[in-house]
Every structure is written in C-alpha cells, then in structure tokens.
Tab-separated table of C-alpha atoms in Angstrom:
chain	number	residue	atom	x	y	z
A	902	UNK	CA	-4.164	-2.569	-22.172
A	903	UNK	CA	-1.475	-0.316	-22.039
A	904	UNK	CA	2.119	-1.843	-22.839
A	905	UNK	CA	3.330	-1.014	-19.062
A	906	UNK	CA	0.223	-2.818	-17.708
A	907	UNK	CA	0.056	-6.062	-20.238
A	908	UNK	CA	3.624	-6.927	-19.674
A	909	UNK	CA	2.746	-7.407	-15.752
A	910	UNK	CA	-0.625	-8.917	-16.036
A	911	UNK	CA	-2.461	-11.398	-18.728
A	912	UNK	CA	-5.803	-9.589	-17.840
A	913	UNK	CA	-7.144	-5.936	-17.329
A	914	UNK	CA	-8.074	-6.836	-13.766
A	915	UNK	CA	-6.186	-5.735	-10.684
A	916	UNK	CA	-7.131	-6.193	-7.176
A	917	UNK	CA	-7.757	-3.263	-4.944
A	918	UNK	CA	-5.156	-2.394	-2.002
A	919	UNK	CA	-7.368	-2.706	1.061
A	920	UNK	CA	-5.581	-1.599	4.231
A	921	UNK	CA	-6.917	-3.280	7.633
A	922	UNK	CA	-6.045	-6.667	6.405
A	923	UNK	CA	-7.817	-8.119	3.665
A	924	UNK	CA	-4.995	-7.920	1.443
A	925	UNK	CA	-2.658	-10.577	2.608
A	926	UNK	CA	0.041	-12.109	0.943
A	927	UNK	CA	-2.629	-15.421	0.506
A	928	UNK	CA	-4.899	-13.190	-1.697
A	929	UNK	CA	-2.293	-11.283	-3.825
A	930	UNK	CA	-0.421	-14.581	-4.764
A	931	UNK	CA	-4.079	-15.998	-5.940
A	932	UNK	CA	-4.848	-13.078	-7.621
A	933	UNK	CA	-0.987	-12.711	-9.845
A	934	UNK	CA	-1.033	-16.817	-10.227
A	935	UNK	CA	-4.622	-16.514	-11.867
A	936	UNK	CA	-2.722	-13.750	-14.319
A	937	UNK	CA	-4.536	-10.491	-12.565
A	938	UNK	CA	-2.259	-7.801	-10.599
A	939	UNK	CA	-2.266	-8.057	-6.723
A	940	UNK	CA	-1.451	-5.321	-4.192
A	941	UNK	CA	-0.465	-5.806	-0.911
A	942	UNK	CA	-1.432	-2.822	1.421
A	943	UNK	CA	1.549	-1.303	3.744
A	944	UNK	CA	-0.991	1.384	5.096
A	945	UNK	CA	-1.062	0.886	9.067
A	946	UNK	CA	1.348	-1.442	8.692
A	947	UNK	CA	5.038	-0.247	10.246
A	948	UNK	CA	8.110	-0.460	7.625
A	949	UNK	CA	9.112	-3.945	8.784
A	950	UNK	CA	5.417	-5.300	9.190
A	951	UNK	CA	5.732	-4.301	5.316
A	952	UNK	CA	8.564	-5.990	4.203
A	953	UNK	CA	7.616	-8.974	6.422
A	954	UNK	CA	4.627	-9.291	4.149
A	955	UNK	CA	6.715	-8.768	0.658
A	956	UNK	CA	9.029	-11.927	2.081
A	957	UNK	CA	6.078	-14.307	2.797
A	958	UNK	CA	4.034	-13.254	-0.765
A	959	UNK	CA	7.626	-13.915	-2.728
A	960	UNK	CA	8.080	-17.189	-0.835
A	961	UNK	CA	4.113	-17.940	-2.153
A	962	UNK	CA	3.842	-16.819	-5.386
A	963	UNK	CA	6.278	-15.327	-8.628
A	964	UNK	CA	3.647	-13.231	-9.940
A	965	UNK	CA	4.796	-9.726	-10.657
A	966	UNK	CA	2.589	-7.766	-7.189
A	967	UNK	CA	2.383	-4.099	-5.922
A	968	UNK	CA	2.452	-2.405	-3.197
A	969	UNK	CA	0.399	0.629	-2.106
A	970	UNK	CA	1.766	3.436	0.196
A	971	UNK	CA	-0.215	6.555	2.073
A	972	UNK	CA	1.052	9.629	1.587
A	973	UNK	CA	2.100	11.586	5.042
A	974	UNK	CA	-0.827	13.579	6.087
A	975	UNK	CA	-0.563	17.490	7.089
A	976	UNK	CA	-1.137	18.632	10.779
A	977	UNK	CA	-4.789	18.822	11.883
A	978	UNK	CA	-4.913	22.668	13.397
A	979	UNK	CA	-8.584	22.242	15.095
A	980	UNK	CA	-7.638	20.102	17.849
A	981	UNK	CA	-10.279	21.316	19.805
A	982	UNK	CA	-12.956	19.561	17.351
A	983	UNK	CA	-10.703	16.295	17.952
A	984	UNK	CA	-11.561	16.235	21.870
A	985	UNK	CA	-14.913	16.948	21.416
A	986	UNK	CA	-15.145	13.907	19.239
A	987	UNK	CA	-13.168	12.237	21.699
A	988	UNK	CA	-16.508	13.306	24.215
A	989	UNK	CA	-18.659	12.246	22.085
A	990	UNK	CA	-17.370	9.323	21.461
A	991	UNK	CA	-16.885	7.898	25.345
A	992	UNK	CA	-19.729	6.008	25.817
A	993	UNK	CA	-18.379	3.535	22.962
A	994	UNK	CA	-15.157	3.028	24.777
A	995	UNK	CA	-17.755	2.171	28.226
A	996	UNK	CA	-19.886	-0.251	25.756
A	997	UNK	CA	-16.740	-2.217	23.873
A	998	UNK	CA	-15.010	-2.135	27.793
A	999	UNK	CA	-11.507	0.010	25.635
A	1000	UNK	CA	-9.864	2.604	25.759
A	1001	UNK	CA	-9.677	5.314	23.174
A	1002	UNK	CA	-6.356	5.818	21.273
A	1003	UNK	CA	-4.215	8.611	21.000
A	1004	UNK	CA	-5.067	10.739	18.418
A	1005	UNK	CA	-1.751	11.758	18.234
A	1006	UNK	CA	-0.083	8.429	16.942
A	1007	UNK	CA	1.418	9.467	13.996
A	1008	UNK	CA	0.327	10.751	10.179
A	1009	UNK	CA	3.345	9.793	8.490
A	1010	UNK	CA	2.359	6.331	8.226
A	1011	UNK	CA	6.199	5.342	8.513
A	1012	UNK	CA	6.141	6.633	4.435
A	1013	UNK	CA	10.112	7.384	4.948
A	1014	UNK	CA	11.128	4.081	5.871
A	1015	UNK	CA	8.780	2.040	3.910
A	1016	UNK	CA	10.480	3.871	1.053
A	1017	UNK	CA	13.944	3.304	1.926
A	1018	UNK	CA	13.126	-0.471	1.490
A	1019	UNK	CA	11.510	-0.083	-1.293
A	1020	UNK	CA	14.322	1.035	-3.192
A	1021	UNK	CA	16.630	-0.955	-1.621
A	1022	UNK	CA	14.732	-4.122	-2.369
A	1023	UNK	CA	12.446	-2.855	-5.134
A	1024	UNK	CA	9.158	-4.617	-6.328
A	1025	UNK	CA	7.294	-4.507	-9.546
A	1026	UNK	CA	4.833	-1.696	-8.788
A	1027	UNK	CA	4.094	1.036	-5.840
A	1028	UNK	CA	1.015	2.673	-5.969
A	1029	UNK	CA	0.339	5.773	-3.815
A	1030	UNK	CA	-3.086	6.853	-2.328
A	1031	UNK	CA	-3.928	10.651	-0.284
A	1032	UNK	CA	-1.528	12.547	-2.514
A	1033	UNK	CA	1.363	12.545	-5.074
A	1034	UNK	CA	4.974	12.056	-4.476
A	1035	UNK	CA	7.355	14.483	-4.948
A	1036	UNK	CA	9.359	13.587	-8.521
A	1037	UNK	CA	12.570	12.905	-6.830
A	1038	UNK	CA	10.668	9.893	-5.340
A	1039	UNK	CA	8.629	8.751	-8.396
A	1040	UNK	CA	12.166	9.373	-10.784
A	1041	UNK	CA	14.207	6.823	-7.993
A	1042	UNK	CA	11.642	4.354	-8.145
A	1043	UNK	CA	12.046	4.547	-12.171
A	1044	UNK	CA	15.868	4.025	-11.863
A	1045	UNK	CA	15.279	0.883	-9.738
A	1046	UNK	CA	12.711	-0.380	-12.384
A	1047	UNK	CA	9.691	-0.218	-10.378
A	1048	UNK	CA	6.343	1.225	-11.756
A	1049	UNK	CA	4.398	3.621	-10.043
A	1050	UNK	CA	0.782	4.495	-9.573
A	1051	UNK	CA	-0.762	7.813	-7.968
A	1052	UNK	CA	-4.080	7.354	-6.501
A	1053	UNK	CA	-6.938	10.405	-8.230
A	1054	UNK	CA	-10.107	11.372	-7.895
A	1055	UNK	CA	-10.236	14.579	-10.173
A	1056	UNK	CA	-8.357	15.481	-13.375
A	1057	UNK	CA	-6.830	18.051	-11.748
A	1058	UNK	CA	-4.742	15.262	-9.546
A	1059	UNK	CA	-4.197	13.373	-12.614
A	1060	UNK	CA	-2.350	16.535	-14.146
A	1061	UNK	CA	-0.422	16.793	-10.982
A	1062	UNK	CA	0.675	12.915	-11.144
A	1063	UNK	CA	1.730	13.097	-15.182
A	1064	UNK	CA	3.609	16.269	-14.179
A	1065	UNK	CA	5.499	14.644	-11.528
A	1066	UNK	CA	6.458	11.765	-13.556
A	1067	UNK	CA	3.812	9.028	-12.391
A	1068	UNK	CA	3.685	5.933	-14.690
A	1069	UNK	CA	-0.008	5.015	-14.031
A	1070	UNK	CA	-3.122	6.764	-12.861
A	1071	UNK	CA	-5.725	4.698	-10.510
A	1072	UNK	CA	-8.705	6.626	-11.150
A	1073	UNK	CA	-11.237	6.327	-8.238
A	1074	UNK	CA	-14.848	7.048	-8.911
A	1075	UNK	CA	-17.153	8.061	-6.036
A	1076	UNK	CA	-18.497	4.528	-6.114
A	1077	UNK	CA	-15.287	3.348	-4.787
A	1078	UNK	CA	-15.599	1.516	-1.331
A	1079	UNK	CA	-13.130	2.434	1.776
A	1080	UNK	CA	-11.340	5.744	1.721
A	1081	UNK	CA	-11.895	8.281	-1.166
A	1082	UNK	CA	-7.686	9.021	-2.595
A	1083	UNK	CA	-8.369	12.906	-2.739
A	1084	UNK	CA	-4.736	14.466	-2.661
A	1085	UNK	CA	-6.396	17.321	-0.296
A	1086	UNK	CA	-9.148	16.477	2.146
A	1087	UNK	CA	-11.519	19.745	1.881
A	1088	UNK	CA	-14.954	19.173	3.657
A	1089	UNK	CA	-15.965	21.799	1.024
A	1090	UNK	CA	-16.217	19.309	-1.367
A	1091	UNK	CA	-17.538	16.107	0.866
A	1092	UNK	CA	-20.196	14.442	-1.492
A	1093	UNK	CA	-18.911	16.224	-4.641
A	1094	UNK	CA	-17.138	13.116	-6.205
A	1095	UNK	CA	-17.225	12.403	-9.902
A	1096	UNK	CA	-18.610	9.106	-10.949
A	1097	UNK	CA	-16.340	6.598	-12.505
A	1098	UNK	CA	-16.992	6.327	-16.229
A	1099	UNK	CA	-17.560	10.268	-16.659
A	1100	UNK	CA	-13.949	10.801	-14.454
A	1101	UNK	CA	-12.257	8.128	-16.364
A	1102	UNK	CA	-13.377	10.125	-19.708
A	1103	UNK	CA	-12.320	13.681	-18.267
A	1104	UNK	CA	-8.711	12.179	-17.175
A	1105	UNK	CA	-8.536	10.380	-20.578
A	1106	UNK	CA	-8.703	13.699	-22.047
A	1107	UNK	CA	-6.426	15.162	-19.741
A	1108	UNK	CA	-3.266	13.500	-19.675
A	1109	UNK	CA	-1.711	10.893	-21.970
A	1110	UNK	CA	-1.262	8.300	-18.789
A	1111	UNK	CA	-2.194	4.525	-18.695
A	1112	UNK	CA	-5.147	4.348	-16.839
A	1113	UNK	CA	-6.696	1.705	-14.161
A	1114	UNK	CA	-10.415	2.443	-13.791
A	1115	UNK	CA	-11.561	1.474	-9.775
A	1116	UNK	CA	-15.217	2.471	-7.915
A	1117	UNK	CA	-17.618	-0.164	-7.911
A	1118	UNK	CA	-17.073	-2.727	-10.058
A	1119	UNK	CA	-17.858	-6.134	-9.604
A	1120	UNK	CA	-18.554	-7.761	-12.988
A	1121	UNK	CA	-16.684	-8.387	-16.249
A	1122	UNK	CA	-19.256	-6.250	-17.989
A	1123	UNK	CA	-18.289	-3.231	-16.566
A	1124	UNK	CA	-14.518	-3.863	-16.997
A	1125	UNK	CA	-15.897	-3.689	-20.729
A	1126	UNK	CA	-17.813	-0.304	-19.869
A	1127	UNK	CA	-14.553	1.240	-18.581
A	1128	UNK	CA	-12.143	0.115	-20.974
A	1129	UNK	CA	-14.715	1.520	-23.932
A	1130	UNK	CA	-14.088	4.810	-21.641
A	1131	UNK	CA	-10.428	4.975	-22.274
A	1132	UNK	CA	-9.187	3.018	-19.145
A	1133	UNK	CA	-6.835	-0.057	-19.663
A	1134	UNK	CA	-7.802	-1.293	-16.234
A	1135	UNK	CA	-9.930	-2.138	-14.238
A	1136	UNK	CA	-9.447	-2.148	-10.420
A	1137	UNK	CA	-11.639	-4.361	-8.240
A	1138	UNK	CA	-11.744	-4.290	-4.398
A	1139	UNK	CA	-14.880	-5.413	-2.580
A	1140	UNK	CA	-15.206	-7.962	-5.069
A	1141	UNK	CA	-11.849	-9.736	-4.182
A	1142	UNK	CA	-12.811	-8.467	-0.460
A	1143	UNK	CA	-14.868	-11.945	0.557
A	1144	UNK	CA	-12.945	-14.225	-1.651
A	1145	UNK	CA	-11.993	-17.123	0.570
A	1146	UNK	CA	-7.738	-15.865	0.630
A	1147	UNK	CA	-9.238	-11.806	1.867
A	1148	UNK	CA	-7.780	-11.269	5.539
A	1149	UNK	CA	-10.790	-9.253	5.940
A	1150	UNK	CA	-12.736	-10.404	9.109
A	1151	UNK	CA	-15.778	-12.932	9.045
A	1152	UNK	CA	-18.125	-10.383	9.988
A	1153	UNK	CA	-16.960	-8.125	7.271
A	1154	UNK	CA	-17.203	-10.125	4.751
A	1155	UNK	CA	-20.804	-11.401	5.862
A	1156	UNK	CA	-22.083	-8.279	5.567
A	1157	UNK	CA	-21.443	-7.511	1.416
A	1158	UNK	CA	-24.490	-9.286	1.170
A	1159	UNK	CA	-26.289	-9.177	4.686
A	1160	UNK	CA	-30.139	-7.800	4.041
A	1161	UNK	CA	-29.635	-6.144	6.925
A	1162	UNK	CA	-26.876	-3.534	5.692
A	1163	UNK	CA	-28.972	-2.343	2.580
A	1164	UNK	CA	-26.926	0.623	1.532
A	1165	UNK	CA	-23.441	2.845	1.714
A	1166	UNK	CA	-22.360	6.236	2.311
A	1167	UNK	CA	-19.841	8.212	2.626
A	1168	UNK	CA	-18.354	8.882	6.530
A	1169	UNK	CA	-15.822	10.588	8.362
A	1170	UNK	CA	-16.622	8.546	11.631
A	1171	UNK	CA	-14.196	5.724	11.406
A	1172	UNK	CA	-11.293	7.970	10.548
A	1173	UNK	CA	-12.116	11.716	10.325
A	1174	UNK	CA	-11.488	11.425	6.185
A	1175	UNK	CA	-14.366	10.571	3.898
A	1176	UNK	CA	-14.741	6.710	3.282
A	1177	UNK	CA	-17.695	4.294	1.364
A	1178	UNK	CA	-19.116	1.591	3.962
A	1179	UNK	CA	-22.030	-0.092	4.646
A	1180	UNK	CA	-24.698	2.436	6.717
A	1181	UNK	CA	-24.710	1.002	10.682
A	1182	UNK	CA	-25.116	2.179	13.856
A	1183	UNK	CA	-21.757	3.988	14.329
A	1184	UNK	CA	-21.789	5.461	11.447
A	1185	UNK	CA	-25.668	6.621	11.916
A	1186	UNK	CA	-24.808	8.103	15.346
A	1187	UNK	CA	-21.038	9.619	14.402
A	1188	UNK	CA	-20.843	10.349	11.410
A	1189	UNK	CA	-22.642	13.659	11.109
A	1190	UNK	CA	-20.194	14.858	13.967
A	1191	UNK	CA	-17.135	13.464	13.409
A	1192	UNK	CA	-14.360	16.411	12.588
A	1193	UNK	CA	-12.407	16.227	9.060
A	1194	UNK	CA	-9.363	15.280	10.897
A	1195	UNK	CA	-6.939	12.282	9.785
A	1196	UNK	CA	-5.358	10.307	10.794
A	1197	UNK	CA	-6.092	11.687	14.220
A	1198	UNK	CA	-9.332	10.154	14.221
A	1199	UNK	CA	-8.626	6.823	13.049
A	1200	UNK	CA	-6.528	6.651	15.750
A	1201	UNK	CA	-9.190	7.682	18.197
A	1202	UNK	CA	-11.257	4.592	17.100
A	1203	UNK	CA	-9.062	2.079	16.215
A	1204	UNK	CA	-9.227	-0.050	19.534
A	1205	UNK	CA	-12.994	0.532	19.126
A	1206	UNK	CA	-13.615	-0.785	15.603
A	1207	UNK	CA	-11.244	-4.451	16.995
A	1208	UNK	CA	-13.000	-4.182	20.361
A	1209	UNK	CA	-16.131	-4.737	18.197
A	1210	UNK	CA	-15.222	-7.088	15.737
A	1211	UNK	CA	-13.663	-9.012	19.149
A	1212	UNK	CA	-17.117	-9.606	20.145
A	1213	UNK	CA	-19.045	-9.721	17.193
A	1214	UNK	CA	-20.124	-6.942	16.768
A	1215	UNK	CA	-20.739	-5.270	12.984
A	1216	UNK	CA	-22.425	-2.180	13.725
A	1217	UNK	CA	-19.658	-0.687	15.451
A	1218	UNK	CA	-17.581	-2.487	12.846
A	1219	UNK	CA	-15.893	-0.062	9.595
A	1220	UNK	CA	-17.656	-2.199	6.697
A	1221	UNK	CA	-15.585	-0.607	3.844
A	1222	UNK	CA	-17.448	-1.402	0.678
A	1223	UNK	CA	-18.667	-0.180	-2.765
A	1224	UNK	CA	-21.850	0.871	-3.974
A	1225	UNK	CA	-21.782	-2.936	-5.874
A	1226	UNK	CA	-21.307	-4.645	-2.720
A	1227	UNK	CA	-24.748	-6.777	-3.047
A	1228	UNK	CA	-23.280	-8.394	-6.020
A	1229	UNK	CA	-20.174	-10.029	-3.778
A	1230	UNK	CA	-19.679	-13.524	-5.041
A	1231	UNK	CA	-17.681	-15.912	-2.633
A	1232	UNK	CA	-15.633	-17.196	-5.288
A	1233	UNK	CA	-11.859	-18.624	-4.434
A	1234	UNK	CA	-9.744	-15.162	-5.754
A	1235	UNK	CA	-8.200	-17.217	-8.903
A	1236	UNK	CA	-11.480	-18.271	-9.821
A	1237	UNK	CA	-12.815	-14.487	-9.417
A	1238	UNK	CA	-10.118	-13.396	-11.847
A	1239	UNK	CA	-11.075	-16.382	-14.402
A	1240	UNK	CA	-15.048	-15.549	-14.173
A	1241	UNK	CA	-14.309	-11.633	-14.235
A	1242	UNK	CA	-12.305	-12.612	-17.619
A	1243	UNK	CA	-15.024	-14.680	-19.113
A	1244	UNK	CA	-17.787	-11.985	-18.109
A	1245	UNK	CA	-15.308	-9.348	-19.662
A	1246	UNK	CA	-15.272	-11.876	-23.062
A	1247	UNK	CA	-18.708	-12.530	-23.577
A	1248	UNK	CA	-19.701	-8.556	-23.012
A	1249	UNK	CA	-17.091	-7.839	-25.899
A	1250	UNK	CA	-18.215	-10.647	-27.893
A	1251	UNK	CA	-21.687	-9.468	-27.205
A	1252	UNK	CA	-20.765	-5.870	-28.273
A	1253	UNK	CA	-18.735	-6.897	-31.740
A	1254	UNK	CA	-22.560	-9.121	-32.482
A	1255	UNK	CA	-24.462	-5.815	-31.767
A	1256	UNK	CA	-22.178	-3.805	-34.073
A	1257	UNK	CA	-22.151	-6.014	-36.788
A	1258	UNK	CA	-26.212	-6.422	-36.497
C-alpha cells in the first residue's frame, strides 16, 4: 500500500460509503477495530445528522474513519421530462398509499455546511463522490491534516482530481453496486463504463496518485488481482453491506443472495442518475423511462422506496448491489475484514508458489 493509506489502515481493505443507511457508526467502528478503513456516508444526511454520526462512531471506536461527501449537483433544465415521470409514476404512490416528494428538495446535499464542520472538527479522511472539489477545498482540508479522496470512473476524472490536489483516487469500475461517481452525468455515455482492472491500469498510467480499487469485489483474491493492477486498495461495499453491524434494511440485505433477484443493471429509476441494483419490478417497469435528472428524481421516489420497505415490499425496494452480490457472506464486519485478509494471503502465497514453479 501506499504510505498515506498504510499509516491509516493495517490492511488494503476499505469499506464502501453506502448512503441510505447501511453505513452506521456500528459498522465503521467494526470495520477500523478489525484494522480495515471505514466510511461513514453524510449523503442525504443534513450537516448535523452528519456530525451526530461522527460523535457516536468516536464515542465507539478510535480507529482512524472517513467520511464521504456528494458533490452539489447542477440544475436539471428539462423539467418537463420530471412531471411526466412524476405521471408515470402515480399509480405507485396509489399502491404504497404515499405521496410523491418534491422534486425540488434540494441538490446541494447541504455540501456547504457539512464542510464547514469538517474543517472545524476535522477527521482522518473525506472522500468525495459526483465530482471534484474545487482546490481551495481539497488544499484546506490538507492544512487541517485530513486526507482526501475524489470518487472516478474514467482517467480523464482522475487527471482532474491529481490536478486539483486530491490525495487519493477511488477508482470505480462499472461493476460497482449503487450509484456510478461520474463527475458529469451524460446519458450519452449510460452503459459505457470501464471495467475495474482495465480502469485501474489506464489511471495507473495516468497520474502518479495512490489508488483504492472498488466495483465488485467480494473476495481476498481479487484484492490480489487489483493490487497486481497498480491499486493499493481495495474498496468493498456489498460485501460489508449484509454484515450483521450494515444499517441496511432486512429486506435488502436478504436479497444479495435471494434466487429470486438473479441479476443487476444499471437504472435511472430510483434517482434519475445511473445506479447497479438488483433487476425488480420497479426497476423493470421505470427504468427505461425515467429522465437523467438528479437529484430531482430521487426525491420524487424517496417516500416510495420507505413506503415499500414499510410493508415489505423488495420489488419496489432500491437493492443497490454489485455484479458479486451472490457471493455475500453474512459474516460479523471484523470477521469479514480478517477472512478478506486471509483470502488476500493465501492468493499471494499461491501466486509466489506458481512463480517459483
């Protein structure tokens, strides 16, 4: 691993910021006591809920943690494809007995005054996902000793986040469950993402960044796969997703390994940006209509997504996961972190036997 990365975690392995809930202060503290790199998600969360979160996780654990920010969104001009979606999507607020929300709740995620506390009260790392800070931001954070951590899907973005003075790529490979980190949302390019190892070798030979590999991966072999890429990483989510400490609901975590959800894709229906879940029946009937527009469309179906979860409901549920998700193992989230260590030991053991066959 990279210097900046080893003297903050014992292993390569760092646990995925999952907004929504699964990454509670319960699951990060596992994660940094068992000597892997937690992140707390502030995204939907307002500046307080935040630091409310930060409070509880110090009082649990004294394991260096991050924290992972969205990046303020720009205006959505079509509003007209918004209320049409809005149409569309009315029988689902007759079925789940809710209203539909205002698409018009906000985009900048409360990104002003979740960095004001930040600095004020800085933590060990802040990663950033749906864009690149300006360097005024990322050069504060490096005079209050934090690390930071852009989000990037092409090495194009990677440039852009070594040229505005990021510390640490997260480089997300199409496999990657939940919301694709593109800086720019272009439907142009929906279903053009690079896999994982081949983007982690292209941004290797782009910039001269430390580099967390995420998309994917749930075993310690493939930790070995991306750190032979050039990564010094590796970045699990849906893996630490149905570990007993996840926030993420029952239902959620049920279905990683459900025979009934068999497969993901890629959907704007949730949110109106492209995200990895498990194929259901929203997703079948919205998705090939739902307008590239977010965050107004997350909005839109918020109450609908916890109307259905209320009841039990999964197919009108957002399962975020990656394309690994069969290979979930209910594992307490220490545990997870000692197994993925062991796997990641026995493929390089395996690999210095092969070589010296």
């Amino acid at each position: 691993m990279s210097s900046v990365l080893t003297d903050i975690c014992r292993y390569p392995i760092v646990q995925a910021p999952m907004a929504g809930g699964a990454s509670c202060p319960q699951l990060v503290a596992a994660v940094g006591d068992a000597g892997g790199l937690g992140f707390l998600a502030a995204g939907y969360k307002t500046a307080d809920g935040m630091y409310q979160e930060v409070k509880q996780l110090r009082g649990l654990s004294g394991a260096p943690f991050g924290i992972n920010l969205f990046m303020p969104q720009p205006h959505h001009d079509d509003r007209a494809a918004v209320d049409v979606y809005r149409e569309q999507l009315a029988g689902e607020s007759t079925w789940y007995e809710t209203p539909l929300g205002d698409p018009e709740a906000g985009r900048d995620d409360g990104y002003e005054a979740k960095l004001a506390i930040l600095l004020d009260d800085p933590v060990p790392v802040v990663s950033f996902t749906f864009g690149c800070p300006t360097p005024t931001v990322l050069d504060a954070f490096t005079r209050v000793g934090t690390l930071t951590v852009v989000t990037v899907t092409t090495p194009e973005e990677a440039q852009t986040a070594q040229w505005s003075g990021a510390d640490v790529v997260c480089v997300q490979g199409v496999e990657a469950g939940g919301h694709q980190g593109t800086h720019r949302d272009d439907p142009a390019t929906d279903g053009a993402g690079i896999g994982l190892l081949s983007l982690v070798t292209q941004v290797r030979d782009s910039v001269r960044l430390p580099v967390i590999a995420t998309g994917g991966l749930m075993r310690g072999a493939q930790i070995a796969a991306v750190l032979a890429a050039g990564a010094d990483a590796a970045q699990f989510g849906t893996a630490f997703l149905v570990c007993p400490e996840s926030g993420a609901h029952a239902l959620h975590k049920r279905a990683m390994t459900n025979p009934l959800f068999t497969r993901t894709e890629l959907t704007r229906a949730f949110t109106g940006r492209p995200a990895r879940g498990l194929v259901n029946r929203f997703m079948r009937e919205h998705g090939p209509y739902a307008p590239p527009a977010y965050p107004e469309v997350h909005h839109l179906t918020s109450g609908l997504r916890k109307a259905a979860a209320k009841v039990g409901d999964p197919q009108g549920m957002a399962l975020w996961a990656g394309q690994g998700h069969r290979m979930a193992r209910e594992l307490p989230a220490g545990q997870l972190v000692e197994v993925l260590a062991d796997e990641l030991d026995a493929a390089r053991a395996s690999l210095t036997q092969g070589n010296a066959s």
